[in-house]
Tab-separated table of C-alpha atoms in Angstrom:
chain	number	residue	atom	x	y	z
A	30	UNK	CA	-16.706	-18.341	-64.849
A	31	UNK	CA	-18.550	-21.040	-63.464
A	32	UNK	CA	-15.444	-22.474	-61.405
A	33	UNK	CA	-15.114	-18.771	-60.195
A	34	UNK	CA	-18.494	-18.565	-59.076
A	35	UNK	CA	-18.433	-22.149	-57.411
A	36	UNK	CA	-15.321	-21.085	-55.592
A	37	UNK	CA	-16.857	-18.127	-54.531
A	38	UNK	CA	-19.874	-19.911	-52.988
A	39	UNK	CA	-17.500	-22.342	-51.145
A	40	UNK	CA	-15.433	-19.472	-49.419
A	41	UNK	CA	-18.196	-17.380	-48.170
A	42	UNK	CA	-19.649	-20.276	-45.859
A	43	UNK	CA	-16.024	-21.345	-44.951
A	44	UNK	CA	-15.161	-17.651	-44.246
A	45	UNK	CA	-18.497	-17.391	-42.052
A	46	UNK	CA	-17.475	-20.686	-39.928
A	47	UNK	CA	-14.256	-19.596	-39.410
A	48	UNK	CA	-15.278	-16.413	-38.196
A	49	UNK	CA	-17.837	-18.001	-35.911
A	50	UNK	CA	-15.381	-20.631	-34.267
A	51	UNK	CA	-12.411	-17.879	-34.075
A	52	UNK	CA	-14.822	-15.056	-32.625
A	53	UNK	CA	-16.233	-17.215	-30.078
A	54	UNK	CA	-12.590	-18.191	-28.760
A	55	UNK	CA	-11.061	-14.960	-29.081
A	56	UNK	CA	-10.501	-12.892	-25.614
A	57	UNK	CA	-8.400	-9.653	-25.790
A	58	UNK	CA	-5.248	-9.817	-23.831
A	59	UNK	CA	-6.410	-7.639	-20.791
A	60	UNK	CA	-4.680	-8.660	-17.876
A	61	UNK	CA	-6.614	-8.518	-14.700
A	62	UNK	CA	-4.861	-6.600	-12.334
A	63	UNK	CA	-5.375	-6.849	-8.362
A	64	UNK	CA	-4.989	-3.924	-5.842
A	65	UNK	CA	-1.675	-4.887	-3.927
A	66	UNK	CA	-1.550	-3.684	-0.355
A	67	UNK	CA	1.588	-4.746	1.933
A	68	UNK	CA	2.687	-3.374	5.530
A	69	UNK	CA	0.425	-1.499	8.118
A	70	UNK	CA	-2.544	0.514	7.192
A	71	UNK	CA	-1.844	3.747	9.093
A	72	UNK	CA	-4.008	6.874	8.425
A	73	UNK	CA	-3.630	10.403	9.382
A	74	UNK	CA	-6.686	9.910	11.908
A	75	UNK	CA	-4.601	7.094	13.655
A	76	UNK	CA	-1.476	9.468	13.802
A	77	UNK	CA	-3.998	12.333	15.114
A	78	UNK	CA	-4.760	10.134	18.108
A	79	UNK	CA	-1.171	9.902	19.325
A	80	UNK	CA	0.088	11.905	22.198
A	81	UNK	CA	3.430	12.599	24.045
A	82	UNK	CA	3.709	9.994	27.074
A	83	UNK	CA	1.566	7.513	25.648
A	84	UNK	CA	2.674	3.689	26.717
A	85	UNK	CA	3.769	1.163	24.284
A	86	UNK	CA	0.560	-0.537	24.719
A	87	UNK	CA	-1.833	2.475	24.128
A	88	UNK	CA	0.517	3.000	20.744
A	89	UNK	CA	-0.106	-0.669	19.839
A	90	UNK	CA	-3.665	-0.332	20.552
A	91	UNK	CA	-3.920	3.043	18.038
A	92	UNK	CA	-1.496	1.992	15.380
A	93	UNK	CA	-1.522	-2.084	15.509
A	94	UNK	CA	1.422	-4.165	15.653
A	95	UNK	CA	4.677	-2.609	13.772
A	96	UNK	CA	5.757	-4.448	11.065
A	97	UNK	CA	9.225	-3.991	12.162
A	98	UNK	CA	10.676	-3.987	15.573
A	99	UNK	CA	14.628	-3.692	15.547
A	100	UNK	CA	16.381	-5.729	18.044
A	101	UNK	CA	19.203	-3.268	18.331
A	102	UNK	CA	17.072	-0.241	18.534
A	103	UNK	CA	14.436	-1.186	21.311
A	104	UNK	CA	12.862	2.247	21.551
A	105	UNK	CA	12.018	2.225	17.858
A	106	UNK	CA	8.873	0.942	15.791
A	107	UNK	CA	8.544	1.206	12.050
A	108	UNK	CA	5.310	1.069	10.251
A	109	UNK	CA	5.723	0.633	6.355
A	110	UNK	CA	2.571	0.910	4.124
A	111	UNK	CA	2.547	0.410	0.362
A	112	UNK	CA	-0.452	0.396	-1.799
A	113	UNK	CA	-0.657	-0.221	-5.865
A	114	UNK	CA	-3.989	-0.107	-6.850
A	115	UNK	CA	-4.811	-0.889	-10.317
A	116	UNK	CA	-5.209	2.062	-12.809
A	117	UNK	CA	-3.331	4.491	-10.207
A	118	UNK	CA	-0.218	5.433	-8.775
A	119	UNK	CA	1.318	3.552	-6.093
A	120	UNK	CA	1.693	4.835	-2.684
A	121	UNK	CA	4.272	4.454	-0.088
A	122	UNK	CA	4.023	5.726	3.307
A	123	UNK	CA	6.449	5.529	6.587
A	124	UNK	CA	5.941	6.379	10.167
A	125	UNK	CA	8.491	5.523	12.793
A	126	UNK	CA	7.470	5.857	16.563
A	127	UNK	CA	10.274	6.501	19.055
A	128	UNK	CA	10.099	5.646	22.732
A	129	UNK	CA	11.696	6.929	25.667
A	130	UNK	CA	11.704	4.148	28.057
A	131	UNK	CA	8.297	2.966	27.967
A	132	UNK	CA	6.724	6.544	26.741
A	133	UNK	CA	5.965	7.851	23.342
A	134	UNK	CA	8.912	10.301	22.717
A	135	UNK	CA	8.298	11.523	18.912
A	136	UNK	CA	7.505	10.701	15.670
A	137	UNK	CA	8.975	10.491	12.135
A	138	UNK	CA	7.800	9.819	8.885
A	139	UNK	CA	5.507	11.181	6.063
A	140	UNK	CA	2.326	12.093	7.830
A	141	UNK	CA	2.169	15.496	8.671
A	142	UNK	CA	1.595	16.223	12.476
A	143	UNK	CA	-1.423	17.642	14.304
A	144	UNK	CA	-0.749	21.428	15.417
A	145	UNK	CA	-2.840	21.403	18.531
A	146	UNK	CA	-0.646	21.684	21.766
A	147	UNK	CA	-2.438	18.793	23.524
A	148	UNK	CA	-1.310	16.133	21.050
A	149	UNK	CA	1.827	17.898	19.224
A	150	UNK	CA	4.707	15.378	18.812
A	151	UNK	CA	7.696	16.990	17.922
A	152	UNK	CA	9.562	15.478	14.797
A	153	UNK	CA	12.878	15.173	16.400
A	154	UNK	CA	13.564	15.163	20.435
A	155	UNK	CA	14.780	18.199	21.971
A	156	UNK	CA	17.604	16.517	23.241
A	157	UNK	CA	18.583	13.777	20.924
A	158	UNK	CA	21.422	11.480	21.890
A	159	UNK	CA	23.376	9.283	19.287
A	160	UNK	CA	23.011	5.578	20.505
C-alpha cells in the first residue's frame, strides 16, 4: 500500500509539470488566412460614370489602367477583379470596354448598366462587325 501511495504522490507532480509545459506551448492549428485581392478594382459607381463617346484617356481616368490590353484587338480593354476575403465566398468580376477608334463604343461584363438615357451604353454595338 505504501508503494502505491508513494507512486501516486510522484505521479501527481509529474502530471502537473507536464501539463504546464505542454499547455504553454500548445497553440491550436488555426491558420491565418489573408484577404486575397487581384486585378482592377471596378465598382458600380465607376461603371455608372462611363458615357458613350468618352475618349480612352477619360475612360482610363475613371477605371484606371486596364489589366489586359490585347495587341491583336487594340479597341478592347479588359478589367478583371478577384477577391477572396477570409471566411466569405470569393467574388469575380469582369468588364470589357470596347472602343470605336478613340471613342467608347460599348461595355460587356458583369456590371448592370445604368438605365438613364444620358449614360446608357448598350451591351453590344448596333452594327457589330467581325474583325
